[in-house]
mmCIF file of C-alpha atoms in Angstrom:
data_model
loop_
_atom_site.group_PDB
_atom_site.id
_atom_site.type_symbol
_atom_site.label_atom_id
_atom_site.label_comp_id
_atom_site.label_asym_id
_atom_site.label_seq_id
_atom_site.Cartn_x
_atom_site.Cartn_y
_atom_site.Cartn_z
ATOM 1 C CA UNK A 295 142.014 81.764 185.090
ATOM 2 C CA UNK A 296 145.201 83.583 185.890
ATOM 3 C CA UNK A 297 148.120 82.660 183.218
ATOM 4 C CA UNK A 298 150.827 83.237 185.753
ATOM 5 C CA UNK A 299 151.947 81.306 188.607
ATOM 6 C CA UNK A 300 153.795 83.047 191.674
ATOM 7 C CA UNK A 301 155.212 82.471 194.980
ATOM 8 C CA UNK A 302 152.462 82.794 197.579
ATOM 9 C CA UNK A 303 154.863 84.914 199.747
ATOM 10 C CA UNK A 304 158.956 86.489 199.679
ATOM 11 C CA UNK A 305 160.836 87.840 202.639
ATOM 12 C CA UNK A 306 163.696 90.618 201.951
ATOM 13 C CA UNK A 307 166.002 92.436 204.005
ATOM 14 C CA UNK A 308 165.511 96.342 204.151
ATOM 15 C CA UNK A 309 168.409 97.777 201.804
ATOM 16 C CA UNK A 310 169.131 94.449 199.659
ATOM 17 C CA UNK A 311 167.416 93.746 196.357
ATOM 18 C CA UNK A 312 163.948 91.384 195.968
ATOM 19 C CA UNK A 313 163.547 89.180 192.874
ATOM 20 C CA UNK A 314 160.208 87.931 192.513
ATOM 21 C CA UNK A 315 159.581 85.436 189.918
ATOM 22 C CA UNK A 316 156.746 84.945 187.583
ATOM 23 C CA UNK A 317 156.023 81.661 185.197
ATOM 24 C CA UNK A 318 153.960 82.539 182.354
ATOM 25 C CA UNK A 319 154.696 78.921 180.310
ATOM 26 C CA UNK A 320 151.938 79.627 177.900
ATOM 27 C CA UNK A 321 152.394 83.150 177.111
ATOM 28 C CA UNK A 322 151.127 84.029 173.769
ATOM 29 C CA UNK A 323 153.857 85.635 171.366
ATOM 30 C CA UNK A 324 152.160 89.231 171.219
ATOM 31 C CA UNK A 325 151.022 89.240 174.665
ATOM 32 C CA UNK A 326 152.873 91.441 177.355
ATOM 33 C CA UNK A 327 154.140 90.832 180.901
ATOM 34 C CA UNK A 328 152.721 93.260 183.520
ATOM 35 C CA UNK A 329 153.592 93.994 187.245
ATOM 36 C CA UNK A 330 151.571 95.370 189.729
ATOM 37 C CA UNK A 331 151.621 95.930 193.515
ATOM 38 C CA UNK A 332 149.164 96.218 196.025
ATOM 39 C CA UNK A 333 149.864 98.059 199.210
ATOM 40 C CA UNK A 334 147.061 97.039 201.934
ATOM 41 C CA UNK A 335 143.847 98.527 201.306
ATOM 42 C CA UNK A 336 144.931 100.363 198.563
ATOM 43 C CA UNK A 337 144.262 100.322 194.672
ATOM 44 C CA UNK A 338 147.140 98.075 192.231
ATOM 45 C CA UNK A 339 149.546 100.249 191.395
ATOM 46 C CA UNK A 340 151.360 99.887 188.269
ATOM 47 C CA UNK A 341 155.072 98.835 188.454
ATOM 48 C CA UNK A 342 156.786 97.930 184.934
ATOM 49 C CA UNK A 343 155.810 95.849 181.597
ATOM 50 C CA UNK A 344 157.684 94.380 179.043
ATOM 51 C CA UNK A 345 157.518 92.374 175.911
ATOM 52 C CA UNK A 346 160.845 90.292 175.253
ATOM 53 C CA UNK A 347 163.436 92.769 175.911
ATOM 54 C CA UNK A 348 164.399 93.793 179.620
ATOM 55 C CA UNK A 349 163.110 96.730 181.040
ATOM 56 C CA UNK A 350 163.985 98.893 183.714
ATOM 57 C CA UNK A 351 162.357 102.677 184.983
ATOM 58 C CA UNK A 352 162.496 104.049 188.564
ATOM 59 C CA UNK A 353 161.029 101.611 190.318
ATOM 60 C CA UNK A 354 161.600 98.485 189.385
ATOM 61 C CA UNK A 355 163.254 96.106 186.671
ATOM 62 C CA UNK A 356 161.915 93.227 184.537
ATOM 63 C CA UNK A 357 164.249 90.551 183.013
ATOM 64 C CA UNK A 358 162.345 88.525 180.606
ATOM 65 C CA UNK A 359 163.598 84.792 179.905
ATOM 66 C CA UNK A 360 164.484 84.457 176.135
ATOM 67 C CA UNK A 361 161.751 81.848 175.622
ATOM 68 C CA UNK A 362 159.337 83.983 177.613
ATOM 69 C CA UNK A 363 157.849 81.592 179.866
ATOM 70 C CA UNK A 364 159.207 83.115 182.805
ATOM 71 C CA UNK A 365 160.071 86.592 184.059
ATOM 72 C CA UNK A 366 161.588 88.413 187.246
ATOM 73 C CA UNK A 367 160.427 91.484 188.852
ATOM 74 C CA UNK A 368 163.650 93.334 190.369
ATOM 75 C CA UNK A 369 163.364 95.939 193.302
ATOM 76 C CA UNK A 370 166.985 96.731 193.312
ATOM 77 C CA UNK A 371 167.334 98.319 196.931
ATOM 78 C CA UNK A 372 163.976 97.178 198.947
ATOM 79 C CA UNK A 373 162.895 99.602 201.379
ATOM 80 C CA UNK A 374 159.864 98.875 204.059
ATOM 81 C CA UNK A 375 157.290 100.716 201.960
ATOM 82 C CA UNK A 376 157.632 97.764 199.388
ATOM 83 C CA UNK A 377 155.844 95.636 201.377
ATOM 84 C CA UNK A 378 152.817 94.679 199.482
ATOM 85 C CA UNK A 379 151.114 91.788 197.362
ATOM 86 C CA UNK A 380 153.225 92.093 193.735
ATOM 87 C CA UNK A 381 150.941 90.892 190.776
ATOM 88 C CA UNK A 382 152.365 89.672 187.220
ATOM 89 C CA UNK A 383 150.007 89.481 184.942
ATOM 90 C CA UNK A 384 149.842 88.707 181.163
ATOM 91 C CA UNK A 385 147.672 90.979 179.353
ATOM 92 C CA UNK A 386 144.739 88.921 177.900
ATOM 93 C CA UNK A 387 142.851 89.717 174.704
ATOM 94 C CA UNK A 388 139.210 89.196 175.043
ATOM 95 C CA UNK A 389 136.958 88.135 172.204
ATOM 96 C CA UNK A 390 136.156 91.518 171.915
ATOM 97 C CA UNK A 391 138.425 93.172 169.526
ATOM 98 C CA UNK A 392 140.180 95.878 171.547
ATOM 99 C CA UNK A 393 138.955 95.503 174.730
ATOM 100 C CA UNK A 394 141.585 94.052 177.266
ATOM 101 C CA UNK A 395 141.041 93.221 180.948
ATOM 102 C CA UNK A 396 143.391 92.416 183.405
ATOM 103 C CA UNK A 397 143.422 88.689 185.027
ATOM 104 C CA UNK A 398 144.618 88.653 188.594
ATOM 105 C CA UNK A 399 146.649 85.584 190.117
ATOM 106 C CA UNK A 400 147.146 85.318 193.754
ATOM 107 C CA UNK A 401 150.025 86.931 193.527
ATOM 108 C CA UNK A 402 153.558 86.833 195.910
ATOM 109 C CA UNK A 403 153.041 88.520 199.418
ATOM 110 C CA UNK A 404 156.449 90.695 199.788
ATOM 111 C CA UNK A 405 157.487 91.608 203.161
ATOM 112 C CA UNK A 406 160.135 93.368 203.675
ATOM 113 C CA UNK A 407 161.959 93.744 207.095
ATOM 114 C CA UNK A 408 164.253 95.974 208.997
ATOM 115 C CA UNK B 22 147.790 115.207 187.542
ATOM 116 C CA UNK B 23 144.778 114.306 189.833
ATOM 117 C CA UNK B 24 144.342 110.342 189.787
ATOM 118 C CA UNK B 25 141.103 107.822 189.566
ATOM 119 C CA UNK B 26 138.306 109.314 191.974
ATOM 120 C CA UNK B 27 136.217 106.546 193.667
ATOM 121 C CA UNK B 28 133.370 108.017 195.804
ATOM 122 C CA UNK B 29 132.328 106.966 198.569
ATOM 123 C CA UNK B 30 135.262 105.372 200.181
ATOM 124 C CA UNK B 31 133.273 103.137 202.570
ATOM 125 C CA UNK B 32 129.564 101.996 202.658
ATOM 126 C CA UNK B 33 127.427 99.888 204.571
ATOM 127 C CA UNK B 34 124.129 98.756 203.619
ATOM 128 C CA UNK B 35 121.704 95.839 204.096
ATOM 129 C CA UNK B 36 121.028 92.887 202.664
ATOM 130 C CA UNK B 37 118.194 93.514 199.605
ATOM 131 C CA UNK B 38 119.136 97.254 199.132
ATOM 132 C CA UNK B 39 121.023 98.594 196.154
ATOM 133 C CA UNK B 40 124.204 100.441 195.992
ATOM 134 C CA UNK B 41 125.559 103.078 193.500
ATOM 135 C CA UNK B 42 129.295 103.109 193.434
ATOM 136 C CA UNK B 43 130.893 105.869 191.188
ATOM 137 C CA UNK B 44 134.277 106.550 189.519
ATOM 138 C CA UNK B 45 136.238 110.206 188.122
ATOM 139 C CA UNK B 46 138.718 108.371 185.460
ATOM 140 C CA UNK B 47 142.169 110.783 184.654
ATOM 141 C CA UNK B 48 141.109 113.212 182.761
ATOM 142 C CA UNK B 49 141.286 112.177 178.738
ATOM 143 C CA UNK B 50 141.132 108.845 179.951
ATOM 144 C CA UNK B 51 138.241 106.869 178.001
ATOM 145 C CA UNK B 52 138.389 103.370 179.433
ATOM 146 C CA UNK B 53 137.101 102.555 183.014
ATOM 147 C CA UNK B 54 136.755 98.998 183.902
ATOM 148 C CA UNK B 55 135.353 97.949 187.856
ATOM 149 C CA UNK B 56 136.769 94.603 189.401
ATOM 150 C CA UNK B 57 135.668 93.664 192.886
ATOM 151 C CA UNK B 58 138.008 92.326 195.136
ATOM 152 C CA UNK B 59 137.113 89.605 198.101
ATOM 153 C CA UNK B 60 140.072 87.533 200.288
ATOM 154 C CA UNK B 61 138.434 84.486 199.142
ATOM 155 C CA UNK B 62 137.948 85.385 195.282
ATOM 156 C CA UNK B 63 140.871 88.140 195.015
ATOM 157 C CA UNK B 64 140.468 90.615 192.238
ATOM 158 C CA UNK B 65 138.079 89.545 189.362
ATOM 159 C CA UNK B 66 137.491 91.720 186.599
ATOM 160 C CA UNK B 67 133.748 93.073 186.379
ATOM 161 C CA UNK B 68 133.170 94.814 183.343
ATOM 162 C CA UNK B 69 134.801 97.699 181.250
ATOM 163 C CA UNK B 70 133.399 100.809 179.601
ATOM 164 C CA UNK B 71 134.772 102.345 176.749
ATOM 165 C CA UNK B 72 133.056 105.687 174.609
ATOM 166 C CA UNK B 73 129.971 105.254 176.946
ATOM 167 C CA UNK B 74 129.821 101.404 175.702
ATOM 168 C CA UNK B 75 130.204 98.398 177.810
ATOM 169 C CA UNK B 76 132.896 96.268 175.839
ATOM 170 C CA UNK B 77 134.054 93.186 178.121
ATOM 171 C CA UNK B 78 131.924 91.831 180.967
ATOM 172 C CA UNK B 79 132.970 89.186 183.461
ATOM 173 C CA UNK B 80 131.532 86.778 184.951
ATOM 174 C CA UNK B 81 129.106 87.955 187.585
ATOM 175 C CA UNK B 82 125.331 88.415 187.834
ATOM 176 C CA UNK B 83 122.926 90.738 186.199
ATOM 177 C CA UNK B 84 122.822 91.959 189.817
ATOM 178 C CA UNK B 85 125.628 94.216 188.939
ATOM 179 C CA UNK B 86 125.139 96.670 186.278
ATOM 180 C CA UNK B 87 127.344 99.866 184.966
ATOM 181 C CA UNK B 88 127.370 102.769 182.883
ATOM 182 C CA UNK B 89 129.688 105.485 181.499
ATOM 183 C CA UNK B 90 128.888 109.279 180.987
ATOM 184 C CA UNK B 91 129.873 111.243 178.171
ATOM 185 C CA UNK B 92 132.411 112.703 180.234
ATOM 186 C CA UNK B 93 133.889 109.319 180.957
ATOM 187 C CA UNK B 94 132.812 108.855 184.416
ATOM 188 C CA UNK B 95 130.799 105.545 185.367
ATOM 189 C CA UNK B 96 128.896 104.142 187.923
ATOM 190 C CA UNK B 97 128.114 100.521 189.108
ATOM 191 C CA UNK B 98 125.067 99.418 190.701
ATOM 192 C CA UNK B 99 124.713 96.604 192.735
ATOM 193 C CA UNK B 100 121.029 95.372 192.969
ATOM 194 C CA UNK B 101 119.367 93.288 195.727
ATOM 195 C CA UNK B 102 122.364 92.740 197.673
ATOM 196 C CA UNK B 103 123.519 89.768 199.467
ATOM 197 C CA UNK B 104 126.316 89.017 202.549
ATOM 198 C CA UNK B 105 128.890 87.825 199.448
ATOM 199 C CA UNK B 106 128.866 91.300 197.669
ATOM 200 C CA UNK B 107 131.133 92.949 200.607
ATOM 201 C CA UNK B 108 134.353 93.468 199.096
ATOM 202 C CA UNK B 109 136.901 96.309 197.938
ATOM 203 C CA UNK B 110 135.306 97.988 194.746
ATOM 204 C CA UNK B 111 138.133 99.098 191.757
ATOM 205 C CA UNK B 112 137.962 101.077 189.244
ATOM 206 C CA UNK B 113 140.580 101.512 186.823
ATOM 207 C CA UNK B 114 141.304 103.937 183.810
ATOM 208 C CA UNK B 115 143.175 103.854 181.119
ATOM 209 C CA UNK B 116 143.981 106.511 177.791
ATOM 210 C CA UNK B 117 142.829 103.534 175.539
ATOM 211 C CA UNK B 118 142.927 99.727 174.699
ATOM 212 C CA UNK B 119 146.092 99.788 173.615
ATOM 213 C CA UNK B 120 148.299 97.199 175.173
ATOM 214 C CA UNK B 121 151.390 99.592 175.678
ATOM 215 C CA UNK B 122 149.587 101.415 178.403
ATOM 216 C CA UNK B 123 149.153 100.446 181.779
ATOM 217 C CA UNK B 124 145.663 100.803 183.628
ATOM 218 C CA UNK B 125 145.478 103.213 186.752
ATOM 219 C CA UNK B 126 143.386 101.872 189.801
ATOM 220 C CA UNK B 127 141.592 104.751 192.296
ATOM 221 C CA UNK B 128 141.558 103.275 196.161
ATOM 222 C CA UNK B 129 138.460 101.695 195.683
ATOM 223 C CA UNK B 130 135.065 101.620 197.700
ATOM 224 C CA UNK B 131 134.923 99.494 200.497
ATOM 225 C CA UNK B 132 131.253 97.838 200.789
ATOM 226 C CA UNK B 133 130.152 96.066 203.638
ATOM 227 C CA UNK B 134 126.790 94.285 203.061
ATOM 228 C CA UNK B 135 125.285 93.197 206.977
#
């Protein structure tokens, strides 16, 4: 099961910035936050990831609550190509020592409109 | 860089045949995991190869099998397929395990089972 819970679905104005929030309550201490977005019919694309600390590269930024149970994916200036399904996911450690696979919540449905 | 290859990009076969889907990771990538994604299920995590080994496995049937190449490219099979096997086919690659490093999806195969 997915360790994340999000917002079946967002709307955002073309131009203005979309926060989409993530709870991860039971977040292990070494385990890392991870966005992805999925634009119809196409593959999950990687957005950002973070530990504790904020992060922020050229599409996105990630502010990570202190305690870690929560975290918000930023898309500072949403254009209509950002409509997709977002993903946060919390990178699981399987029983298998170094191999990692990715656990997929329903994720929030972003639409952005003109 | 060229990205994840999935080939083919759409397939259609019958109920009791068996399908062949394959994947080109990024070059120097060494990881390739498969998930299958359905609008009922969403994406669930198949199985990943690593060094020609198969090192996690979800939770589906011994219906679907994989392997990896020396050259790092892998293949799933489907066997004896049924009505609930149509769904988007992912593959994703990644450098290594590590969990710094994001995974890299191709645009999947799209199987339709009739």
């Amino acid at each position: 099961d997915a360790k994340t819970t999000q917002p079946p679905s967002m709307d955002c104005a073309e131009g203005r910035a979309a926060n989409l929030p993530c709870n991860h309550s039971t977040i292990s201490g070494n385990e890392y936050v991870y966005w992805y977005r999925q634009i119809h019919s196409q593959g999950p694309q990687y957005i950002i990831h973070g530990l504790k600390n904020n992060e922020t590269n050229e599409m996105a930024s990630l502010i990570i609550t202190e305690d870690r149970k929560s975290s918000t994916l930023i898309l500072p200036h949403a254009t209509l190509r950002d409509t997709a399904v977002y993903y946060c996911i919390v990178r699981v450690q399987t029983s298998q020592g170094g191999s990692e696979k990715l656990v997929f919540g329903k994720g929030t449905k972003l639409t952005v409109n003109p | 860089k060229a990205g994840v290859t999935q080939t083919p990009r759409y397939l259609i076969k019958t109920r009791g045949q068996q399908v062949t889907l394959s994947c080109s990771p990024i070059s120097g990538h060494r990881s390739v995991s498969w998930y299958q994604q359905t609008p009922g299920q969403g994406l669930q995590f198949l199985f990943e190869y690593f060094s020609e080994t198969q090192r996690n496995k979800g939770n589906f049937p011994g219906r679907f099998s994989g392997r990896q190449f020396s050259n790092s490219r892998s293949e799933m099979n489907v066997s004896t397929l049924e009505l609930g096997d149509s769904a988007l086919y992912l593959c994703a690659s990644s450098s290594a395990g590590t969990r710094t490093l994001g995974y890299t999806f191709g645009s999947g195969t799209r199987l339709t089972v009739v």
